[in-house]
Amino acid sequence: MGSLSLAHEPVTGISHGKLGMWIFLATEIMFFSGFFATFIVMDAANPGLFEATATALNWKLALTNTIILICSSLTMALAILNLERKDTGKFRMFLGLTLLGACGFLIIKTIEYSGKFSHGIGPDTNVFYGIYFLMTGFHGVHVVAGMIPMIWMLGKSFSKKGYTNAGRVEVLGLYWHFVDLVWIFLFPVFYLLYNPSLVWGAAAAAGGH
Amino acid sequence: MVRVPAHGSQAGKGEHREKFYKLILLRNMATEVLTQAHHGAHDDHGHDHDHAHHESFIRKYIFSTDHKTIAKQFLLSALIFLFVGGGMALILRWQLAYPGQPLPLIGHLLSDSFVTDGVVQPGFFMQMTTMHASVMIFFVIIPLAVGFFGNLCIPLQIGTDDMAFPMVNMFSFWLVPPAAMCVMSGFFMDGGAAAAGWTHYPPLSVTSGAGHTMWTVGVFFAGFSSILGGLNYIVTVLNKRAPGMGMFDMPLTVWALFITAVLISLGTPVLASDLAVLFFDQFFHSSFFIPEGMLYADNVHTGGGQPILFQHLFWFYSHPAVYIMLLPLMGVVSDVMSTFSRRPIYGYKAMVFAMGAIGGLGFIVWGHHMFQSGMNPLLGTTFMLSTIVIAVPSAIKTFNWLGTLWRGSIRFSVPMLQALGFLTTFVVGGLSGIFMAAAPADVFIHDTYFIVAHIHYVLFGGSLFGIFAGIYYWFPKLFGRHMNEAWGQIHFFASFILFNLTFFPMHLLGIGGHMRRISDPTVYEFLAPFQDMNEFITLAAIGLGFAQLILVFNIIFSLKFGKKATRNPWRANSLEWACPSPPVGHGNFDRQIHVYRGPYEFSSPLTKKDYLPQWKKLEEKPAETPVTAQKTEAGESTKA
Ligand code: HEM
Ligand SMILES: [Cu+2]
């Protein structure tokens, strides 16, 4: 008796998970586009406000965070690579490092936020701070959302069976690079764009006479 | 029960298969008996060795990952909300027809914050307009059009066992109840439920109390549910089609749902970000949508925002959303019309491209809701032109439907009647749309009952009649029993007549200047001549509301006593009719599916019958099809 099976290879040749994640990322891009549109309109409606306020942000913490997040993207890629090579030890190490990077990012973000709160600054201070907390806040939520499957996979990898689903880690990796990418947009927009002396001043200093 | 292939070489195999299917049938019967005896069902080793497990009641009926169960859940919840929303509408209608008179029956049961001596208060009236629309759009039409038909049709019509992500699918349904609870929770809060209209424009929606914040949260969840559903549909359609099925072998329902899913993926996230920004204003008192220098009671906002920005982002989603609510039904009625006129759909590819064009253009017309927002007239003209251009693909679809009906052998079964109801009312709604798309005309009719008439011609007349068509059409497949035909006809004619009596006069009210969202027309002298019409509309609306009870009773009685359905009762061609009615538990199909042709091969010269299913393999020389094969086929449709 033959067994009836309706399951077959994905028609497009791309796994469900990967295809689904790409579409999900498209929805995410639209989601953040709404915020960027809000950013642009708020800036246009309040001439001078963004320039006057943005300099108060702590760019040093943000730069550290940028570096951390880029590194965590790299370790994520290495984790995938090592799982594909079935090197469980290194997979665990790199996934652990990625998780560590995510924690580090959140800790630094908390320090940055509490610095603002302690001066009585919040989303209601003005629209610049509003959009700052809105966008970095939602980015932070995405970081947390990415950490959950990481913790689960790491936990699984310590179980008897170990964790072997490289395809799934790859899908998570896609998401993680996206979270990284969003931050790479947020960082210059909030910390550099309205702080020209920081950028050009530094460039001039490096160039010398 | 099962067709025996006629070709000699395969006869042995075919017999073998038949035994196998008989075993499955026996298995299913045994399972059913067991299910009724205990609560759990024993899945024995009939077709799936990995799935031999004990399914708890909760896994099977509540947190189920089976797309058919999820479809039923969407249907049930949406029907409940249909009556909740309908009840709200009747409260509105009562107040408009008889302002100052106590609500009959429920007037004295409502809290004093809503009514005084049973008389609806203006604030409560606004809550009702807001909630009626929100419930109907977010918890009735979208769940039915997208959730119900998506889950019911996509896996069956592309010949697969389930969605690509069954868990995500389940989650997508279970986000709806909490979303609805959030939206409704306002009724139990200080200041009442949201009352800023379903469009929820700030600053009103920001400064008016906790019910509005909860509305924002609830609709955010509903949007998230849509997004999860949408991305699931896209992956399923792209990746899980049965062997042999190209994109252009898919029924138009699947195409429509696919394009809808694309609209959802691109549009709904923008609504989500808009609501997130609104939530920040409501909860954290930021001022994105609060203008400079606005004064109100407990002033907590610094100002500096742009209220119009909300409208742009909102309509960037909500115009495509009207197509999210309509496109799936365009697909459904295409299937129904083709089946019941025994004709291939006229211009199949043109239908697909027209839907694509509607979806694409839908993203560049949102400004037609904002002609009066003070936008640059040049920009207004642009939006006017793009809106009018949408009429072209809409007309292509309409003419193709007419072309499908033309010279068909039409059977006026209930699904067909409902589909024709869809067609006629959609044309009226589309034409009034063109009217309002012309900015100079819209200046006069914006925010009047003309808009209300338009909305209901496209959403009640269009979407809801399309939904009814689909329910009557696929009920036998989903539940294994037919709905009662006579009561179905009564339901249709009552709905159709009362619908037109209710909503057509609203065009006239609107042209006469009757504003929408006013709780007492009698305070305006110039509206006095319209009061009789308001009363008439209310009476018709009450009848229309009660007519829907026929549908509910028909569903309930048919579930129990309906005529048993065969595999392919409408003699249609698409793949859902290849599986038993109802489809087998896990996996839907009891035969290997291969697709040989498109879904609309009615009256094909290749066969003597007037339909040629997608899964049926033809021999080299169709003229010589042995009579015996046909007999078995005929036997199948009555016996299975
Ligand atoms: C040819 C097609 C259509 C055109 C040209 C059109 C045009 C318009 C215009 C110009 C308005 C704004 C009127 C105003 O507020 O002054 C409008 C409102 C509306 N339309 Fe359409 N429409 C079309 C089809 C549809 C369809 C198919 C649906 C839904 C299934 C729909 C649902 C709505 C709704 C719900 C509103 C009111 C929104 C509100 O509450 O303000 N329309 N339409
Ligand atoms: Cu529109």
Short mmCIF file of C-alpha atoms in Angstrom, two decimals, chain B residues 376-620:
data_model
loop_
_atom_site.label_atom_id
_atom_site.label_comp_id
_atom_site.label_asym_id
_atom_site.label_seq_id
_atom_site.Cartn_x
_atom_site.Cartn_y
_atom_site.Cartn_z
CA ASN B 376 -2.45 71.35 -2.20
CA PRO B 377 -5.05 71.37 -5.00
CA LEU B 378 -2.42 70.13 -7.43
CA LEU B 379 -1.83 67.11 -5.24
CA GLY B 380 -5.59 66.69 -4.97
CA THR B 381 -5.83 66.58 -8.74
CA THR B 382 -3.15 63.91 -8.87
CA PHE B 383 -5.06 61.78 -6.42
CA MET B 384 -8.24 62.42 -8.32
CA LEU B 385 -6.69 61.17 -11.55
CA SER B 386 -5.16 58.07 -10.03
CA THR B 387 -8.46 57.24 -8.35
CA ILE B 388 -10.40 57.54 -11.55
CA VAL B 389 -7.84 55.32 -13.28
CA ILE B 390 -8.74 52.50 -10.84
CA ALA B 391 -12.12 52.41 -12.50
CA VAL B 392 -10.44 50.87 -15.56
CA PRO B 393 -9.37 47.55 -14.01
CA SER B 394 -12.62 47.52 -12.02
CA ALA B 395 -14.54 47.84 -15.28
CA ILE B 396 -12.43 45.10 -16.87
CA LYS B 397 -13.48 42.80 -14.09
CA THR B 398 -17.13 43.76 -14.34
CA PHE B 399 -17.27 43.23 -18.07
CA ASN B 400 -15.45 39.94 -17.76
CA TRP B 401 -18.03 38.76 -15.27
CA LEU B 402 -20.74 39.74 -17.68
CA GLY B 403 -18.82 37.95 -20.40
CA THR B 404 -18.75 34.85 -18.22
CA LEU B 405 -22.50 34.97 -17.74
CA TRP B 406 -23.21 35.74 -21.38
CA ARG B 407 -24.85 32.75 -23.04
CA GLY B 408 -24.06 30.55 -20.09
CA SER B 409 -26.52 27.97 -18.87
CA ILE B 410 -27.16 29.82 -15.68
CA ARG B 411 -28.49 28.05 -12.62
CA PHE B 412 -29.85 30.40 -10.01
CA SER B 413 -28.71 28.47 -6.98
CA VAL B 414 -28.18 30.47 -3.82
CA PRO B 415 -24.42 31.00 -4.27
CA MET B 416 -25.10 32.32 -7.77
CA LEU B 417 -27.84 34.65 -6.55
CA GLN B 418 -25.54 36.03 -3.89
CA ALA B 419 -22.79 36.47 -6.49
CA LEU B 420 -25.16 38.38 -8.76
CA GLY B 421 -26.13 40.47 -5.73
CA PHE B 422 -22.45 41.22 -5.32
CA LEU B 423 -22.09 42.22 -8.95
CA THR B 424 -25.03 44.61 -9.05
CA THR B 425 -24.31 46.36 -5.79
CA PHE B 426 -20.59 46.58 -6.52
CA VAL B 427 -21.37 48.40 -9.74
CA VAL B 428 -23.52 50.93 -7.90
CA GLY B 429 -20.85 51.38 -5.23
CA GLY B 430 -18.13 51.70 -7.83
CA LEU B 431 -20.05 54.37 -9.68
CA SER B 432 -20.69 56.41 -6.57
CA GLY B 433 -16.97 56.03 -5.93
CA ILE B 434 -16.14 57.67 -9.24
CA PHE B 435 -18.50 60.43 -8.23
CA MET B 436 -16.61 61.16 -5.06
CA ALA B 437 -13.26 60.69 -6.71
CA ALA B 438 -13.89 63.93 -8.57
CA ALA B 439 -12.58 66.46 -6.11
CA PRO B 440 -14.98 69.25 -7.10
CA ALA B 441 -17.96 66.97 -6.49
CA ASP B 442 -16.47 65.56 -3.33
CA VAL B 443 -16.25 69.01 -1.77
CA PHE B 444 -20.02 68.87 -1.49
CA ILE B 445 -20.59 65.27 -0.55
CA HIS B 446 -17.62 64.61 1.69
CA ASP B 447 -18.69 63.60 5.20
CA THR B 448 -22.32 63.25 4.20
CA TYR B 449 -24.59 60.25 3.93
CA PHE B 450 -23.47 59.88 0.33
CA ILE B 451 -20.25 58.42 1.69
CA VAL B 452 -22.24 56.17 4.00
CA ALA B 453 -24.21 54.92 1.02
CA HIS B 454 -21.00 54.30 -0.94
CA ILE B 455 -19.36 52.44 1.92
CA HIS B 456 -22.32 50.15 2.35
CA TYR B 457 -22.79 49.46 -1.34
CA VAL B 458 -19.21 48.24 -1.55
CA LEU B 459 -18.83 46.69 1.88
CA PHE B 460 -22.26 45.28 2.62
CA GLY B 461 -23.50 44.86 -0.93
CA GLY B 462 -20.09 43.92 -2.31
CA SER B 463 -18.06 42.20 0.36
CA LEU B 464 -20.86 40.74 2.46
CA PHE B 465 -22.88 39.35 -0.44
CA GLY B 466 -19.64 37.90 -1.79
CA ILE B 467 -19.03 36.35 1.60
CA PHE B 468 -22.53 34.88 1.62
CA ALA B 469 -21.93 33.48 -1.86
CA GLY B 470 -18.76 31.81 -0.63
CA ILE B 471 -20.41 30.46 2.51
CA TYR B 472 -23.26 28.83 0.57
CA TYR B 473 -20.84 27.59 -2.08
CA TRP B 474 -18.26 25.95 0.18
CA PHE B 475 -20.47 24.98 3.09
CA PRO B 476 -20.92 21.45 1.64
CA LYS B 477 -17.18 21.07 1.33
CA LEU B 478 -16.37 22.37 4.77
CA PHE B 479 -19.14 20.66 6.73
CA GLY B 480 -20.19 17.81 4.46
CA ARG B 481 -23.81 18.98 4.29
CA HIS B 482 -25.75 21.32 2.06
CA MET B 483 -27.41 24.45 3.29
CA ASN B 484 -31.13 24.59 2.76
CA GLU B 485 -31.79 25.98 -0.69
CA ALA B 486 -35.27 27.43 -0.09
CA TRP B 487 -34.29 29.30 3.04
CA GLY B 488 -31.15 30.39 1.26
CA GLN B 489 -33.27 31.99 -1.45
CA ILE B 490 -35.50 33.68 1.08
CA HIS B 491 -32.40 34.96 2.84
CA PHE B 492 -31.00 36.30 -0.40
CA PHE B 493 -34.11 38.05 -1.64
CA ALA B 494 -34.94 39.50 1.76
CA SER B 495 -31.38 40.76 2.16
CA PHE B 496 -31.09 42.11 -1.33
CA ILE B 497 -34.36 44.02 -1.32
CA LEU B 498 -34.03 45.35 2.19
CA PHE B 499 -30.41 46.22 1.55
CA ASN B 500 -31.35 48.47 -1.35
CA LEU B 501 -34.24 49.98 0.56
CA THR B 502 -31.91 50.79 3.42
CA PHE B 503 -28.93 52.16 1.60
CA PHE B 504 -30.13 53.60 -1.66
CA PRO B 505 -32.04 56.51 -0.05
CA MET B 506 -28.82 57.45 1.76
CA HIS B 507 -27.46 58.74 -1.56
CA LEU B 508 -30.35 61.20 -1.59
CA LEU B 509 -29.83 62.17 2.04
CA GLY B 510 -26.20 62.83 1.26
CA ILE B 511 -26.88 65.01 -1.73
CA GLY B 512 -29.38 66.86 0.43
CA GLY B 513 -26.56 67.68 2.80
CA HIS B 514 -27.29 65.24 5.64
CA MET B 515 -23.97 64.96 7.50
CA ARG B 516 -22.66 61.64 8.68
CA ARG B 517 -21.97 61.05 12.38
CA ILE B 518 -24.63 63.39 13.72
CA SER B 519 -26.82 62.11 16.50
CA ASP B 520 -29.88 64.25 15.98
CA PRO B 521 -30.84 65.41 12.49
CA THR B 522 -33.93 67.23 13.80
CA VAL B 523 -31.87 70.09 15.18
CA TYR B 524 -31.05 71.15 11.63
CA GLU B 525 -33.94 72.90 10.00
CA PHE B 526 -32.81 72.13 6.47
CA LEU B 527 -32.92 68.41 7.21
CA ALA B 528 -36.54 68.45 8.31
CA PRO B 529 -37.84 67.25 4.91
CA PHE B 530 -35.64 64.18 5.25
CA GLN B 531 -36.98 62.93 8.54
CA ASP B 532 -39.52 60.62 6.91
CA MET B 533 -36.77 59.13 4.84
CA ASN B 534 -34.70 58.56 7.95
CA GLU B 535 -37.62 56.71 9.49
CA PHE B 536 -38.09 54.63 6.37
CA ILE B 537 -34.42 53.71 6.31
CA THR B 538 -34.59 52.64 9.93
CA LEU B 539 -37.53 50.34 9.34
CA ALA B 540 -35.79 48.77 6.36
CA ALA B 541 -32.60 48.40 8.38
CA ILE B 542 -34.41 46.59 11.17
CA GLY B 543 -35.82 44.18 8.60
CA LEU B 544 -32.39 43.75 7.07
CA GLY B 545 -30.91 42.96 10.46
CA PHE B 546 -33.53 40.35 11.23
CA ALA B 547 -33.15 38.80 7.77
CA GLN B 548 -29.65 37.79 8.74
CA LEU B 549 -31.09 35.54 11.42
CA ILE B 550 -32.29 33.34 8.56
CA LEU B 551 -28.66 32.77 7.63
CA VAL B 552 -27.75 31.79 11.15
CA PHE B 553 -30.65 29.37 11.54
CA ASN B 554 -29.94 27.95 8.12
CA ILE B 555 -26.34 27.30 9.13
CA ILE B 556 -27.30 25.74 12.44
CA PHE B 557 -30.03 23.50 11.04
CA SER B 558 -28.01 22.53 7.99
CA LEU B 559 -25.11 21.46 10.17
CA LYS B 560 -27.41 18.93 11.76
CA PHE B 561 -30.07 18.11 9.18
CA GLY B 562 -28.72 19.36 5.85
CA LYS B 563 -28.64 17.09 2.83
CA LYS B 564 -25.43 15.08 2.82
CA ALA B 565 -22.98 16.53 0.31
CA THR B 566 -21.14 14.54 -2.29
CA ARG B 567 -17.55 15.10 -3.21
CA ASN B 568 -18.30 17.50 -6.03
CA PRO B 569 -21.91 18.65 -5.66
CA TRP B 570 -21.65 21.67 -7.96
CA ARG B 571 -19.75 19.73 -10.61
CA ALA B 572 -16.90 22.22 -10.47
CA ASN B 573 -13.33 21.89 -11.59
CA SER B 574 -10.98 23.18 -8.94
CA LEU B 575 -9.05 20.94 -6.59
CA GLU B 576 -11.09 21.36 -3.42
CA TRP B 577 -13.74 19.20 -5.08
CA ALA B 578 -11.27 16.35 -5.44
CA CYS B 579 -11.24 15.66 -1.73
CA PRO B 580 -14.09 14.20 0.31
CA SER B 581 -16.71 16.46 1.86
CA PRO B 582 -15.63 17.26 4.52
CA PRO B 583 -11.95 16.79 3.72
CA VAL B 584 -10.15 14.03 5.62
CA GLY B 585 -8.71 15.01 8.99
CA HIS B 586 -5.01 15.56 8.54
CA GLY B 587 -4.10 16.22 4.96
CA ASN B 588 -7.44 16.88 3.25
CA PHE B 589 -6.97 14.65 0.23
CA ASP B 590 -7.35 10.92 -0.07
CA ARG B 591 -5.78 10.69 -3.48
CA GLN B 592 -2.57 11.82 -5.01
CA ILE B 593 -3.18 15.14 -6.73
CA HIS B 594 -1.70 16.13 -10.05
CA VAL B 595 -2.92 19.15 -11.98
CA TYR B 596 -3.41 18.84 -15.72
CA ARG B 597 -5.19 22.06 -16.68
CA GLY B 598 -6.70 25.35 -15.57
CA PRO B 599 -9.59 25.60 -13.11
CA TYR B 600 -12.35 26.75 -15.44
CA GLU B 601 -12.69 24.07 -18.09
CA PHE B 602 -16.44 24.09 -18.37
CA SER B 603 -18.14 22.93 -21.56
CA SER B 604 -14.79 21.80 -22.88
CA PRO B 605 -14.79 20.07 -26.28
CA LEU B 606 -12.33 17.55 -24.84
CA THR B 607 -15.00 15.77 -22.88
CA LYS B 608 -18.65 14.86 -23.26
CA LYS B 609 -19.57 16.20 -19.88
CA ASP B 610 -19.82 19.91 -19.33
CA TYR B 611 -16.94 20.05 -16.90
CA LEU B 612 -13.39 18.81 -16.82
CA PRO B 613 -11.72 18.85 -13.40
CA GLN B 614 -8.17 19.99 -12.97
CA TRP B 615 -7.04 16.71 -11.49
CA LYS B 616 -8.48 14.48 -14.19
CA LYS B 617 -6.03 12.97 -16.61
CA LEU B 618 -7.32 12.70 -20.15
CA GLU B 619 -6.31 9.94 -22.45
CA GLU B 620 -4.62 10.57 -25.74
#
